[in-house]
Short mmCIF file of C-alpha atoms in Angstrom, two decimals:
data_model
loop_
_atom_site.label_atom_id
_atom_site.label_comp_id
_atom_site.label_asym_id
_atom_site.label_seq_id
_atom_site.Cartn_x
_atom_site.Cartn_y
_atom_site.Cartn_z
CA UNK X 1 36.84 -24.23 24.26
CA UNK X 2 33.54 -25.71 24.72
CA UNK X 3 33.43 -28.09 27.13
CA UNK X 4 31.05 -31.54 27.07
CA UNK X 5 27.95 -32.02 29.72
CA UNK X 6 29.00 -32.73 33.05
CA UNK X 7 25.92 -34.52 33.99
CA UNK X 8 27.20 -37.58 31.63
CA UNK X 9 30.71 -39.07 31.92
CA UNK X 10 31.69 -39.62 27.83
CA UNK X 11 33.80 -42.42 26.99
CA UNK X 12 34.62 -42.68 23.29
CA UNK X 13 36.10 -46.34 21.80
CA UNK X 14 38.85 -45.23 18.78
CA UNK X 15 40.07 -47.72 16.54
CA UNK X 16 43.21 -46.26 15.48
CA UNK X 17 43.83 -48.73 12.66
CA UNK X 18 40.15 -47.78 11.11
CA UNK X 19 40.40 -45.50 7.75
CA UNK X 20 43.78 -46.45 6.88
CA UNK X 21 44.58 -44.36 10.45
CA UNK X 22 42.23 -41.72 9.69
CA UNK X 23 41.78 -40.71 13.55
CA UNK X 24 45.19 -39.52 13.53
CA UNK X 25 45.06 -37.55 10.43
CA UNK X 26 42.02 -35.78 11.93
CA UNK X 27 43.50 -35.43 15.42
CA UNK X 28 40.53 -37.05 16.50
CA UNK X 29 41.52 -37.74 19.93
CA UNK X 30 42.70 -34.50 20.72
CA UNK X 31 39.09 -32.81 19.55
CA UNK X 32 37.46 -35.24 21.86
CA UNK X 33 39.68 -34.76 24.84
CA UNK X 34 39.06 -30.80 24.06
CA UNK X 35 35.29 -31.51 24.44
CA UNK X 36 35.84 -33.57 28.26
CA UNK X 37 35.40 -37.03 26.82
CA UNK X 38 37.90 -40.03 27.46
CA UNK X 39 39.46 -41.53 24.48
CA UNK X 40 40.18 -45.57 24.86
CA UNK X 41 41.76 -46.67 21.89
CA UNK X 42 41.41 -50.86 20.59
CA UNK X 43 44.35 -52.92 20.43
CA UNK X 44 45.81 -56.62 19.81
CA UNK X 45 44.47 -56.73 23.54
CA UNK X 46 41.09 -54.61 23.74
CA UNK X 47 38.67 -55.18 21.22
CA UNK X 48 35.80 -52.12 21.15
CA UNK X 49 33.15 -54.12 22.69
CA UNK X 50 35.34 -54.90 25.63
CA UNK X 51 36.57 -51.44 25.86
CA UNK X 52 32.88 -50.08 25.47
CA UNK X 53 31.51 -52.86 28.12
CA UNK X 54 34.46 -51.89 30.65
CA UNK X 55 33.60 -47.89 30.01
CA UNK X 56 30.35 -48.97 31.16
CA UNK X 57 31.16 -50.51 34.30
CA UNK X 58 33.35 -47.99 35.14
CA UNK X 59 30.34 -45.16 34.83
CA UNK X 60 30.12 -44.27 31.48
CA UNK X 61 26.93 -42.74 30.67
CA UNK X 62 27.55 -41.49 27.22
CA UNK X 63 29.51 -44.16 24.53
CA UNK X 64 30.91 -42.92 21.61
CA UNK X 65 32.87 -44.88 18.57
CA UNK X 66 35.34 -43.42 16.27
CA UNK X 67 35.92 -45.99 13.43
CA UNK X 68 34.58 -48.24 10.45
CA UNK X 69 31.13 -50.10 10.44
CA UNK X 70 32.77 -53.25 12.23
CA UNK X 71 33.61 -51.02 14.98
CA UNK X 72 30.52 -49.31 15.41
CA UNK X 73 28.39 -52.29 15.09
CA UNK X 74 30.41 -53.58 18.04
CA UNK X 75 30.28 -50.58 20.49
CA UNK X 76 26.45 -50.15 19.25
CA UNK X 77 25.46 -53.42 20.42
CA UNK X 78 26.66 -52.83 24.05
CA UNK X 79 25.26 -49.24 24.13
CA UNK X 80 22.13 -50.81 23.48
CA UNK X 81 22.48 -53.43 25.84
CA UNK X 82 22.83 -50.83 28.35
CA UNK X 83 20.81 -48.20 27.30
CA UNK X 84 23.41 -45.85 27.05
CA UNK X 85 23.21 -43.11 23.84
CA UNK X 86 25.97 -43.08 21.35
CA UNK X 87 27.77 -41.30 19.39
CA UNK X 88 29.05 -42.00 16.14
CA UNK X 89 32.41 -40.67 14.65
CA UNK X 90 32.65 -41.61 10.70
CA UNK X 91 36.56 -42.38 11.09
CA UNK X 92 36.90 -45.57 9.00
CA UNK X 93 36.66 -46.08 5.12
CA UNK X 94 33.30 -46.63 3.77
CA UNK X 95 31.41 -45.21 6.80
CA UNK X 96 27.89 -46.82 5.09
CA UNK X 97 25.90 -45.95 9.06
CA UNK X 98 27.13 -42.68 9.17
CA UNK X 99 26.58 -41.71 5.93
CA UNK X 100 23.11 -42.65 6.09
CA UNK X 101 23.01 -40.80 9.29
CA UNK X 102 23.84 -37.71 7.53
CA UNK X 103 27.19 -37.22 9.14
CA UNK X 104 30.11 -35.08 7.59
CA UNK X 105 32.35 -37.69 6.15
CA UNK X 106 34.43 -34.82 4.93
CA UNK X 107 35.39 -33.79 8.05
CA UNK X 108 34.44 -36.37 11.19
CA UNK X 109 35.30 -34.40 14.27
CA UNK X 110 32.67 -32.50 13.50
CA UNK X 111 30.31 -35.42 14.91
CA UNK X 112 31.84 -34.43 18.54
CA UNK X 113 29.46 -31.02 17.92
CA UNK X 114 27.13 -34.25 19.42
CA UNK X 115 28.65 -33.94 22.64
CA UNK X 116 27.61 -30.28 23.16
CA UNK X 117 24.40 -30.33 22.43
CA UNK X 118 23.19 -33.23 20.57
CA UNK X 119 20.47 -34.35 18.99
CA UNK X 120 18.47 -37.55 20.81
CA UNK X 121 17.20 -40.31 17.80
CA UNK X 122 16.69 -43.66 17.77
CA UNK X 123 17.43 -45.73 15.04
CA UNK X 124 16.84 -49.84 14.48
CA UNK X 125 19.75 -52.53 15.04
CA UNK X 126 20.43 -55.53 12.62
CA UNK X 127 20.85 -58.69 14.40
CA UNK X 128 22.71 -61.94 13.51
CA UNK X 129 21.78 -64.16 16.30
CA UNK X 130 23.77 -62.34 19.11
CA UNK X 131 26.09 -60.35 16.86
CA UNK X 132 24.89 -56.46 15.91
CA UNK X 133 25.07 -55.28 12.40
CA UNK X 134 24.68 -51.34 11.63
CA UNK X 135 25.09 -51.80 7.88
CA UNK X 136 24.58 -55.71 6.33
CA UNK X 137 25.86 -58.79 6.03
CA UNK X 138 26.52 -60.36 2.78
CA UNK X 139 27.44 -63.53 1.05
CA UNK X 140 28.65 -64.70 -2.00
CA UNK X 141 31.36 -63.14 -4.14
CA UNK X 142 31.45 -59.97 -2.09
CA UNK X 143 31.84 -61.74 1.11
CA UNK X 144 34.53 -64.12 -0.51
CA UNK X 145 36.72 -61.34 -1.34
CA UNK X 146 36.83 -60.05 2.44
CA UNK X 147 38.72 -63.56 2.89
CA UNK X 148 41.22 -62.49 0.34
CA UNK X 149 44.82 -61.23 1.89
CA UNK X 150 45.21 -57.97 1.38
CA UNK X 151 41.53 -56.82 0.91
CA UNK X 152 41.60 -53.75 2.26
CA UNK X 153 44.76 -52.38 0.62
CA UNK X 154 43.19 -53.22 -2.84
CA UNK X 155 39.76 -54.03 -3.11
CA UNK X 156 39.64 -54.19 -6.61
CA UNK X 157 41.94 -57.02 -6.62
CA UNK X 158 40.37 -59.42 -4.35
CA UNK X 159 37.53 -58.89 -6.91
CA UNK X 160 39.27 -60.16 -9.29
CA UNK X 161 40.65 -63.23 -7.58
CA UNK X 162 37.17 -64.17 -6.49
CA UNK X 163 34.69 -63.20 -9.20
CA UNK X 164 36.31 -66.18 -12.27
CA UNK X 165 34.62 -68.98 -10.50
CA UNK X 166 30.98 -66.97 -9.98
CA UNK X 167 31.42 -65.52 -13.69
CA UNK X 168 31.81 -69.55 -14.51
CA UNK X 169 29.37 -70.93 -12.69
CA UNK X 170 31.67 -72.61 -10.32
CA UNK X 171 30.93 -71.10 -6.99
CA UNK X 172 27.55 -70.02 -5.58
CA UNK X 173 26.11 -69.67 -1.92
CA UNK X 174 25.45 -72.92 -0.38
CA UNK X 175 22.24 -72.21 0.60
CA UNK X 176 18.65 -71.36 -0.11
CA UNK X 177 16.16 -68.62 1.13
CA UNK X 178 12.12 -68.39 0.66
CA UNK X 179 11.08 -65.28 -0.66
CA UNK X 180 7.80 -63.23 -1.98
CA UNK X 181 8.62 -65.30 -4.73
CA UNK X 182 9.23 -68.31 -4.20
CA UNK X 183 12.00 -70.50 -2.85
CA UNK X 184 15.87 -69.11 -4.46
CA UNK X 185 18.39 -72.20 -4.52
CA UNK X 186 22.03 -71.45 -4.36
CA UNK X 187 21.89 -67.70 -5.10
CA UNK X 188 24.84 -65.93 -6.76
CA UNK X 189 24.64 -62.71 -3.82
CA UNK X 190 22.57 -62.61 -0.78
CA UNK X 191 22.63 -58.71 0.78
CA UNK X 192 20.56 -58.45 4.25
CA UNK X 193 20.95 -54.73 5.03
CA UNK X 194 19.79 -52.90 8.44
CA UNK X 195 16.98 -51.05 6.87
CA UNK X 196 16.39 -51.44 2.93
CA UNK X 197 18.56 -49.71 0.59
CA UNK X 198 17.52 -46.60 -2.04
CA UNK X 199 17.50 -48.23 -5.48
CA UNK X 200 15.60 -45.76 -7.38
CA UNK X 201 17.82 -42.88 -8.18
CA UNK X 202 21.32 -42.75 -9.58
CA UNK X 203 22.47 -40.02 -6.72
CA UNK X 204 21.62 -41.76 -4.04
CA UNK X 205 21.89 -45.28 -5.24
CA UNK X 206 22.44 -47.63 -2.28
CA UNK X 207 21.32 -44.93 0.65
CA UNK X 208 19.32 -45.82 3.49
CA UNK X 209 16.73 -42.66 3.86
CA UNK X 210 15.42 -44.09 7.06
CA UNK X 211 16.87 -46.57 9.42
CA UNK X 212 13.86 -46.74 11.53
CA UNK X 213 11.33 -48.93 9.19
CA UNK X 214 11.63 -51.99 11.84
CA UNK X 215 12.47 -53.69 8.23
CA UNK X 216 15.69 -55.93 6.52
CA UNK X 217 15.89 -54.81 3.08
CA UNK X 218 16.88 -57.98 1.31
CA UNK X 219 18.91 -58.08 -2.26
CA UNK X 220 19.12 -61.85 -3.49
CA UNK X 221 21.26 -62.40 -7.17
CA UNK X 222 19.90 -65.57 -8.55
CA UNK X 223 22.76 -67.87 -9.77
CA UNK X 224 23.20 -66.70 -13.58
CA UNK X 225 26.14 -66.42 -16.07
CA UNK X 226 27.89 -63.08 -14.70
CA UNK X 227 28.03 -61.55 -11.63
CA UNK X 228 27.99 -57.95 -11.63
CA UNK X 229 30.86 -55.93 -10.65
CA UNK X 230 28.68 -53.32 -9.11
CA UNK X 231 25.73 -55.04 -7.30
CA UNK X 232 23.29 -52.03 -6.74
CA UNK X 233 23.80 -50.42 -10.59
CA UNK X 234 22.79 -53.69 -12.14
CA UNK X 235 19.93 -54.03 -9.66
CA UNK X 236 18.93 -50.47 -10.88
CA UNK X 237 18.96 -51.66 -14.46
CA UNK X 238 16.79 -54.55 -14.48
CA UNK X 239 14.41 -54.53 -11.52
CA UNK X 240 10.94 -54.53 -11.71
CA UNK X 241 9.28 -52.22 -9.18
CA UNK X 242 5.90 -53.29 -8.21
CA UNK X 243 3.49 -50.73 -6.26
CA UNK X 244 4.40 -51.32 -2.89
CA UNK X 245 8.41 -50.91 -3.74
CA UNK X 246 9.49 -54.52 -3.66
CA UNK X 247 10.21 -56.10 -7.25
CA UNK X 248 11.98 -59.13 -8.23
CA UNK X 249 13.30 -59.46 -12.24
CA UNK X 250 12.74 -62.98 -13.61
CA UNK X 251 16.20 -63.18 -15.12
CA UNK X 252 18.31 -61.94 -12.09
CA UNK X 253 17.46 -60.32 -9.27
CA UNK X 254 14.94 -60.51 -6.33
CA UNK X 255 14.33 -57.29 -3.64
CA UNK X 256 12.03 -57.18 -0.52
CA UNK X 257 12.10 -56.37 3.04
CA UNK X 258 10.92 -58.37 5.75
CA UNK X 259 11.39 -58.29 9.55
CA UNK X 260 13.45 -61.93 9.49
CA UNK X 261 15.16 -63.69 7.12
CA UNK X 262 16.74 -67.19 6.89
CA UNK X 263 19.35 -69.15 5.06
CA UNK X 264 18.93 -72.92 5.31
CA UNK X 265 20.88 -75.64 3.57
CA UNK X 266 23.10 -78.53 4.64
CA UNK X 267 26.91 -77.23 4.20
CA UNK X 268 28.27 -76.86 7.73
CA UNK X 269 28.84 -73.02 7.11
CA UNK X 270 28.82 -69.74 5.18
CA UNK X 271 31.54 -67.28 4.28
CA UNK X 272 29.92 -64.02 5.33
CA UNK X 273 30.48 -60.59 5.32
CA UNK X 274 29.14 -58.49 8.26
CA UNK X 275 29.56 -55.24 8.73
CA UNK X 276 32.84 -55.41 6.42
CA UNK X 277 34.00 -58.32 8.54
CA UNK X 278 34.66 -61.62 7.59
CA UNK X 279 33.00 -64.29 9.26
CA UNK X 280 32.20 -68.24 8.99
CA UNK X 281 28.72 -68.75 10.06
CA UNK X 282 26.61 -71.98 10.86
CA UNK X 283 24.01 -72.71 9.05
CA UNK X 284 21.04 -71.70 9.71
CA UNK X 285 21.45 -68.26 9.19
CA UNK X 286 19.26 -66.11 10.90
CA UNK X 287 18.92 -62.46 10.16
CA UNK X 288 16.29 -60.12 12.09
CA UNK X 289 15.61 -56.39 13.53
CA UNK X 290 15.88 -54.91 16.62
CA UNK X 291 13.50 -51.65 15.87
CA UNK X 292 14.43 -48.42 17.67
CA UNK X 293 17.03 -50.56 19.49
CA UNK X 294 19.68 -48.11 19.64
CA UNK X 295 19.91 -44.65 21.13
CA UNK X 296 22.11 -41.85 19.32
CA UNK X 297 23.48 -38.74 20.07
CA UNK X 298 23.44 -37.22 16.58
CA UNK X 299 24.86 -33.08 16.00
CA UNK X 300 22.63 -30.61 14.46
CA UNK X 301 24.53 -30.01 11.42
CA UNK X 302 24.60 -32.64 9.55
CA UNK X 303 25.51 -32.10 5.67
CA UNK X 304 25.13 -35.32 4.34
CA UNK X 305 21.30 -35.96 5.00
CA UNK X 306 19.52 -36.05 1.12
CA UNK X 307 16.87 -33.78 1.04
CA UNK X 308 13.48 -34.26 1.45
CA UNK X 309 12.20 -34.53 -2.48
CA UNK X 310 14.55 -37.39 -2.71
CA UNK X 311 13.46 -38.99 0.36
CA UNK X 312 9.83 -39.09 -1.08
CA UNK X 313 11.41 -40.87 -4.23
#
C-alpha cells in the first residue's frame, strides 16, 4: 500500500457526525491511516479548529479535514493561519467547497490520492470578521430554517415552518445593504458566497468555476410577495444580465460581486447562516475576501471539475 510523504507529518481533523456518519460508511479513517496520516476525530470536547491548531503545535505540516462545509471552513482558517496546505475530504452532506473543487463526491477517500502526490493550488477564503467561510453565509428565510430543531434530518420541513411569515410579508432581514443599485432596505434573502456563483446554465446552476476571483458574489432578494423555494432557479428566471455579468431585475432580485460587503441597520443582531451553521451576528455585518489565502493539496483525478466550454459560459 502506498504510503504518504515522509518529509510532511499529515494530520487529518474527522468529524464523525458529518454526512449523517458518512466517514464510517466510507472507512475513511482506515484509508487515511493506510496512507501514514493521523486521524483526530471532533467531539463534545474537541472542536476541529482546536484539534487542527493542536496538530499544529504538535508538528503537523500537512492538515487535512474530512467533513461538511462548517468543518472545513474551521480547519481551513487555521491552515491558513499557519501556512500549512490542506486537504479536503468531501465527507459531509452538501459538500458545496469540494464540489466546486472538483472532488469525487461519489466516492471521498479518493481525495487521500492528495496525500501521494498532490496537486499544490491556492484558492481565496471568505471572511466574517475573524470567522472563515469556504462556501457563504446567508440570511433570511434560509438562515431561519437552520434555527429550526431538527433541520438536518428534514430540511424540507424547516422550510415549511419558516417560509409562511416571508410568503406574508411578516418577516424580512433587519437590515439594509448599498449596492450597484442603489441602497436595498429589509431584503427578503441576502447570499454572500466565497467566490460568485454560476447562474447561467441549468447544469451547473449554483457552481463556483473559480474560487480564485479575489471576489464575494452577492445574491440580494428584495422584500416581495413570495419567496422562492429554490433561490438560484428563480434567480435564473428573471435576472437581467448586463455585459460585464452582474444584473439586478427591478421586480426581485439584485446580483454583483464585490471585494466587501456590509449589512447595517439598528436591530442588535442577525440570524445567519455560515457555512451551514447557525449563527447570531452583531450588526454591522461585515463580509470580505482573503484572495489566494488558503493553500490546498488537491489529487489529480478529479471527476467533478465542469469542463472547460462551460467554464467560458
Amino acid at each position: 500500500m502506498a504510503i504518504a510523504r515522509t518529509v510532511a507529518r499529515v494530520v487529518i481533523v474527522m468529524n464523525p457526525r458529518s454526512g449523517g456518519g458518512k466517514a464510517a460508511r466510507y472507512s475513511l479513517k482506515h484509508r487515511a491511516e493506510g496512507m501514514g496520516a493521523q486521524v483526530w476525530t471532533t467531539s463534545t470536547q474537541e472542536d476541529a479548529a482546536s484539534l487542527a491548531r493542536n496538530a499544529v503545535v504538535e508538528g503537523a505540516q500537512v492538515l487535512g479535514v474530512a467533513g461538511g462545509d462548517g468543518t472545513v471552513s474551521a480547519v481551513a482558517a487555521v491552515a491558513a493561519d499557519t501556512g500549512r496546505s490542506l486537504v479536503v475530504v468531501p465527507a459531509g452532506t452538501r459538500n458545496h467547497f469540494a464540489r466546486d473543487l472538483g472532488l469525487d463526491l461519489r466516492d471521498p477517500g479518493r481525495a487521500l490520492d492528495a496525500l501521494i502526490d498532490g496537486e499544490p493550488a491556492q484558492v481565496d477564503l471568505g471572511v466574517l470578521g475573524s470567522r472563515v467561510f469556504v462556501n457563504n453565509v446567508s440570511f433570511g428565510v434560509y438562515a431561519d430554517a437552520l434555527l429550526e430543531p431538527g433541520y438536518r434530518e428534514d430540511k424540507p420541513r424547516a422550510f415549511a415552518a419558516v417560509a409562511p411569515d416571508y410568503v406574508k410579508g411578516k418577516q424580512w432581514v433587519e437590515a439594509r445593504m448599498d449596492t450597484p443599485w442603489g441602497t436595498i432596505e429589509f431584503p427578503q434573502v441576502v447570499l454572500i458566497s466565497n467566490n460568485p456563483y454560476h447562474l447561467a446554465t441549468p447544469r451547473w446552476l449554483g457552481r463556483r468555476f473559480s474560487l480564485s476571483t479575489g471576489q464575494l458574489g452577492v445574491i440580494v432578494l428584495k422584500r416581495r410577495a413570495q419567496a422562492p423555494p429554490d433561490l438560484l432557479r428563480h434567480l435564473r428566471g428573471e435576472l437581467l444580465q448586463d455585459k460585464r455579468g452582474a444584473g439586478s431585475a427591478e421586480d426581485g432580485a439584485v446580483v454583483w460581486s464585490a471585494p466587501g460587503i456590509t449589512l447595517h441597520g439598528e436591530a442588535p443582531h442577525l440570524d445567519a447562516g455560515v457555512d451551514g451553521e447557525a449563527m447570531r451576528l452583531p450588526l454591522p455585518v461585515v463580509c470580505a475576501i482573503r484572495p489566494g489565502a488558503l493553500r490546498l493539496l488537491l489529487p489529480k483525478d478529479r471527476p467533478g471539475m465542469p469542463p472547460e466550454h462551460a467554464r467560458r459560459h
